[in-house]
Amino acid sequence: MTKDLGVWTAEDCALVLIDYQNEMFEVIRSETPAELVELHVRLLAKTAKAYGMPIVLSTVGVKLGFNGPTLPSVLSELDGVEPIDRSSMNAFEDEAFRQAVQATGRRRLVIGGLHTEICLTFATVQALKDGYEVLYVADAVGGRSQTSHRTAIERLAHAGAVPTTALAVVTELFRDWAGPLAGPASDVIYWYFSQVPKLTDAVGVAEAEKRAASAHGGH
């Protein structure tokens, strides 16, 4: 693990996605709307795939019958990644999940999870206790209420987790427009630039970026 850099690299990290299921999306009432959370999770998945990063995907309650599987749009970006279904609120209390994270060989985790106050927080504070470093993706998570979401964010800050955003993950991990990941990064970024204006104008995309995305084949 690289300890001497303030920024992370794709070679340092694994992506951990927890409980991106329909039942969780339905009740998001915090600052990032559910449709943007969904887009940002897809962006993270595309990024990890493009950069060759290990991915751990988990669900809760599918086998027990009270939740459905990972949202199809998210799962479509994760070809070959098998979800680990759990009964535990804290994903790290599930042995299969814990072993899957260990098997990545990475000690830096980029984590997203629904809801912020449960799935994300419990897994993150446990990961920190177990010696991992954690970036949590603030615009790829959501809570049942603004209060529960913000309280969870405060808890994560006290625990030592570091917030980031999905687009920041894309750019931080490839680092250099002249580097070897610039091509895959461009594909992912232009895809995002083509998609996000369809959902909101609260994320800035310049007209030149929209034209570049269209020319690049973003769709």
Short mmCIF file of C-alpha atoms in Angstrom, two decimals:
data_model
loop_
_atom_site.label_atom_id
_atom_site.label_comp_id
_atom_site.label_asym_id
_atom_site.label_seq_id
_atom_site.Cartn_x
_atom_site.Cartn_y
_atom_site.Cartn_z
CA MET A 1 0.00 0.00 0.00
CA THR A 2 1.20 3.46 -0.87
CA LYS A 3 1.51 5.44 2.36
CA ASP A 4 3.48 8.45 1.19
CA LEU A 5 0.87 10.04 -1.07
CA GLY A 6 -2.09 12.14 -0.07
CA VAL A 7 -3.94 11.05 -3.19
CA TRP A 8 -4.83 7.46 -4.00
CA THR A 9 -4.13 5.35 -7.09
CA ALA A 10 -6.12 2.59 -8.75
CA GLU A 11 -3.40 0.14 -7.73
CA ASP A 12 -4.02 0.97 -4.05
CA CYS A 13 -7.76 0.53 -3.91
CA ALA A 14 -10.72 -1.80 -3.98
CA LEU A 15 -14.29 -0.66 -4.58
CA VAL A 16 -16.88 -1.85 -2.05
CA LEU A 17 -20.58 -1.42 -2.86
CA ILE A 18 -23.14 -2.30 -0.21
CA ASP A 19 -26.93 -2.73 -0.50
CA TYR A 20 -27.77 -0.87 -3.68
CA GLN A 21 -31.20 -2.48 -3.75
CA ASN A 22 -34.56 -1.10 -4.81
CA GLU A 23 -35.96 -1.04 -1.28
CA MET A 24 -33.07 1.18 -0.19
CA PHE A 25 -33.37 3.56 -3.14
CA GLU A 26 -37.12 4.02 -2.58
CA VAL A 27 -36.70 5.73 0.78
CA ILE A 28 -33.75 8.07 0.12
CA ARG A 29 -34.73 11.49 1.42
CA SER A 30 -31.33 13.17 1.80
CA GLU A 31 -29.48 15.72 -0.28
CA THR A 32 -28.59 13.62 -3.33
CA PRO A 33 -31.73 12.37 -5.14
CA ALA A 34 -32.04 8.64 -5.67
CA GLU A 35 -31.59 8.90 -9.44
CA LEU A 36 -28.28 10.74 -8.99
CA VAL A 37 -27.13 8.22 -6.39
CA GLU A 38 -27.87 5.50 -8.94
CA LEU A 39 -25.91 7.31 -11.66
CA HIS A 40 -22.95 7.87 -9.35
CA VAL A 41 -22.86 4.22 -8.29
CA ARG A 42 -22.82 3.23 -11.94
CA LEU A 43 -19.98 5.71 -12.47
CA LEU A 44 -18.00 4.08 -9.65
CA ALA A 45 -18.61 0.63 -11.08
CA LYS A 46 -17.55 1.70 -14.58
CA THR A 47 -14.43 3.30 -13.12
CA ALA A 48 -13.38 0.24 -11.17
CA LYS A 49 -13.94 -1.98 -14.20
CA ALA A 50 -12.04 0.38 -16.51
CA TYR A 51 -9.10 0.64 -14.11
CA GLY A 52 -8.91 -3.05 -13.23
CA MET A 53 -9.76 -2.52 -9.56
CA PRO A 54 -11.15 -5.33 -7.40
CA ILE A 55 -14.85 -4.96 -6.61
CA VAL A 56 -16.78 -6.38 -3.67
CA LEU A 57 -20.58 -6.21 -4.00
CA SER A 58 -22.99 -7.07 -1.20
CA THR A 59 -26.73 -7.19 -0.59
CA VAL A 60 -28.79 -7.71 2.53
CA GLY A 61 -31.87 -9.86 3.02
CA VAL A 62 -32.31 -11.29 -0.47
CA LYS A 63 -32.22 -14.93 0.65
CA LEU A 64 -34.42 -14.07 3.63
CA GLY A 65 -36.98 -12.63 1.24
CA PHE A 66 -37.43 -9.12 2.54
CA ASN A 67 -35.26 -7.32 -0.03
CA GLY A 68 -34.73 -7.66 -3.74
CA PRO A 69 -31.36 -7.99 -5.52
CA THR A 70 -28.96 -5.27 -6.57
CA LEU A 71 -30.66 -2.71 -8.81
CA PRO A 72 -30.45 -4.03 -12.41
CA SER A 73 -28.87 -0.82 -13.76
CA VAL A 74 -26.07 -1.11 -11.21
CA LEU A 75 -25.66 -4.84 -11.69
CA SER A 76 -25.37 -4.33 -15.45
CA GLU A 77 -22.10 -2.46 -14.86
CA LEU A 78 -20.67 -5.31 -12.76
CA ASP A 79 -20.40 -8.23 -15.15
CA GLY A 80 -18.65 -11.12 -13.43
CA VAL A 81 -19.05 -9.70 -9.91
CA GLU A 82 -21.18 -11.97 -7.71
CA PRO A 83 -23.08 -10.25 -4.90
CA ILE A 84 -22.55 -11.52 -1.37
CA ASP A 85 -25.90 -11.67 0.40
CA ARG A 86 -25.95 -11.12 4.16
CA SER A 87 -28.27 -11.00 7.14
CA SER A 88 -26.03 -8.65 9.14
CA MET A 89 -26.42 -4.88 9.27
CA ASN A 90 -22.63 -4.52 9.47
CA ALA A 91 -21.28 -6.08 6.30
CA PHE A 92 -17.97 -6.89 8.02
CA GLU A 93 -19.81 -9.17 10.45
CA ASP A 94 -20.50 -11.46 7.49
CA GLU A 95 -17.60 -13.85 7.07
CA ALA A 96 -17.94 -14.21 3.29
CA PHE A 97 -17.90 -10.43 2.88
CA ARG A 98 -14.94 -10.01 5.22
CA GLN A 99 -12.98 -12.68 3.34
CA ALA A 100 -13.83 -11.14 -0.03
CA VAL A 101 -12.47 -7.77 1.06
CA GLN A 102 -9.34 -9.39 2.46
CA ALA A 103 -8.89 -11.35 -0.78
CA THR A 104 -8.60 -8.12 -2.79
CA GLY A 105 -5.22 -7.56 -1.12
CA ARG A 106 -6.01 -3.83 -0.92
CA ARG A 107 -5.94 -1.84 2.32
CA ARG A 108 -7.55 1.27 0.83
CA LEU A 109 -11.28 0.96 0.29
CA VAL A 110 -13.58 3.21 -1.72
CA ILE A 111 -16.96 2.50 -0.13
CA GLY A 112 -20.52 3.30 -1.12
CA GLY A 113 -23.58 2.01 0.68
CA LEU A 114 -27.29 2.55 1.32
CA HIS A 115 -28.30 3.79 3.71
CA THR A 116 -25.69 6.26 4.92
CA GLU A 117 -26.66 5.83 8.56
CA ILE A 118 -26.65 2.01 8.52
CA CYS A 119 -24.91 0.08 5.75
CA LEU A 120 -22.28 2.69 4.94
CA THR A 121 -21.54 3.79 8.49
CA PHE A 122 -21.33 0.37 10.13
CA ALA A 123 -19.09 -1.09 7.41
CA THR A 124 -16.87 1.99 7.35
CA VAL A 125 -16.26 2.27 11.07
CA GLN A 126 -15.55 -1.46 11.22
CA ALA A 127 -13.14 -1.22 8.28
CA LEU A 128 -11.29 1.60 10.02
CA LYS A 129 -11.08 -0.43 13.22
CA ASP A 130 -9.68 -3.34 11.19
CA GLY A 131 -6.90 -1.18 9.82
CA TYR A 132 -8.22 -0.22 6.41
CA GLU A 133 -8.22 3.32 5.04
CA VAL A 134 -11.60 4.45 3.74
CA LEU A 135 -12.87 6.99 1.24
CA TYR A 136 -16.67 7.09 1.24
CA VAL A 137 -18.43 8.52 -1.77
CA ALA A 138 -20.78 11.21 -0.47
CA ASP A 139 -22.85 11.65 -3.64
CA ALA A 140 -23.31 7.89 -4.11
CA VAL A 141 -25.03 7.39 -0.76
CA GLY A 142 -28.25 8.53 0.85
CA GLY A 143 -30.27 8.30 4.04
CA ARG A 144 -33.91 7.96 5.03
CA SER A 145 -33.88 11.59 6.11
CA GLN A 146 -31.59 14.58 5.90
CA THR A 147 -31.03 14.37 9.65
CA SER A 148 -30.06 10.69 9.63
CA HIS A 149 -27.77 11.22 6.65
CA ARG A 150 -25.99 14.24 8.12
CA THR A 151 -25.64 12.61 11.54
CA ALA A 152 -24.02 9.61 9.87
CA ILE A 153 -21.64 11.87 7.97
CA GLU A 154 -20.61 13.45 11.28
CA ARG A 155 -20.00 10.03 12.79
CA LEU A 156 -17.86 9.02 9.82
CA ALA A 157 -15.82 12.20 10.17
CA HIS A 158 -15.18 11.51 13.86
CA ALA A 159 -14.15 7.95 13.00
CA GLY A 160 -11.57 9.13 10.46
CA ALA A 161 -13.21 8.27 7.14
CA VAL A 162 -12.62 10.72 4.31
CA PRO A 163 -15.42 11.98 2.02
CA THR A 164 -15.11 12.22 -1.73
CA THR A 165 -17.39 12.28 -4.78
CA ALA A 166 -17.82 9.84 -7.62
CA LEU A 167 -16.25 12.08 -10.27
CA ALA A 168 -13.37 12.87 -7.92
CA VAL A 169 -12.71 9.13 -7.61
CA VAL A 170 -12.52 8.84 -11.41
CA THR A 171 -9.97 11.64 -11.71
CA GLU A 172 -7.93 10.95 -8.58
CA LEU A 173 -7.26 7.33 -9.43
CA PHE A 174 -5.97 7.85 -12.95
CA ARG A 175 -3.99 11.00 -12.13
CA ASP A 176 -2.56 12.00 -15.51
CA TRP A 177 -4.10 12.75 -18.91
CA ALA A 178 -0.87 11.46 -20.48
CA GLY A 179 -0.81 8.31 -18.34
CA PRO A 180 -1.89 4.75 -19.19
CA LEU A 181 -5.37 5.12 -17.68
CA ALA A 182 -6.22 8.27 -19.61
CA GLY A 183 -8.04 6.35 -22.36
CA PRO A 184 -10.28 4.34 -19.98
CA ALA A 185 -10.79 7.46 -17.87
CA SER A 186 -11.97 9.45 -20.90
CA ASP A 187 -14.52 6.77 -21.75
CA VAL A 188 -15.94 6.86 -18.22
CA ILE A 189 -15.90 10.64 -17.86
CA TYR A 190 -17.53 11.32 -21.20
CA TRP A 191 -20.20 8.73 -20.43
CA TYR A 192 -20.94 10.64 -17.23
CA PHE A 193 -20.98 13.98 -19.01
CA SER A 194 -23.52 12.58 -21.47
CA GLN A 195 -25.77 11.20 -18.73
CA VAL A 196 -25.83 13.66 -15.85
CA PRO A 197 -27.42 16.60 -17.75
CA LYS A 198 -30.43 14.33 -18.39
CA LEU A 199 -31.06 14.21 -14.65
CA THR A 200 -30.03 17.58 -13.26
CA ASP A 201 -28.50 20.95 -14.00
CA ALA A 202 -27.06 21.05 -10.46
CA VAL A 203 -23.91 19.30 -11.74
CA GLY A 204 -21.97 21.56 -14.05
CA VAL A 205 -21.12 20.25 -17.50
CA ALA A 206 -19.80 22.81 -19.98
CA GLU A 207 -21.22 22.95 -23.49
CA ALA A 208 -17.78 22.03 -24.81
CA GLU A 209 -17.77 18.98 -22.54
CA LYS A 210 -21.21 17.96 -23.80
CA ARG A 211 -20.01 18.24 -27.39
CA ALA A 212 -16.88 16.26 -26.58
CA ALA A 213 -18.96 13.59 -24.89
CA SER A 214 -21.22 13.33 -27.93
CA ALA A 215 -18.23 13.14 -30.27
CA HIS A 216 -16.65 10.52 -28.01
CA GLY A 217 -19.71 8.35 -28.29
CA GLY A 218 -21.05 8.84 -24.79
CA HIS A 219 -24.62 7.57 -24.56
#
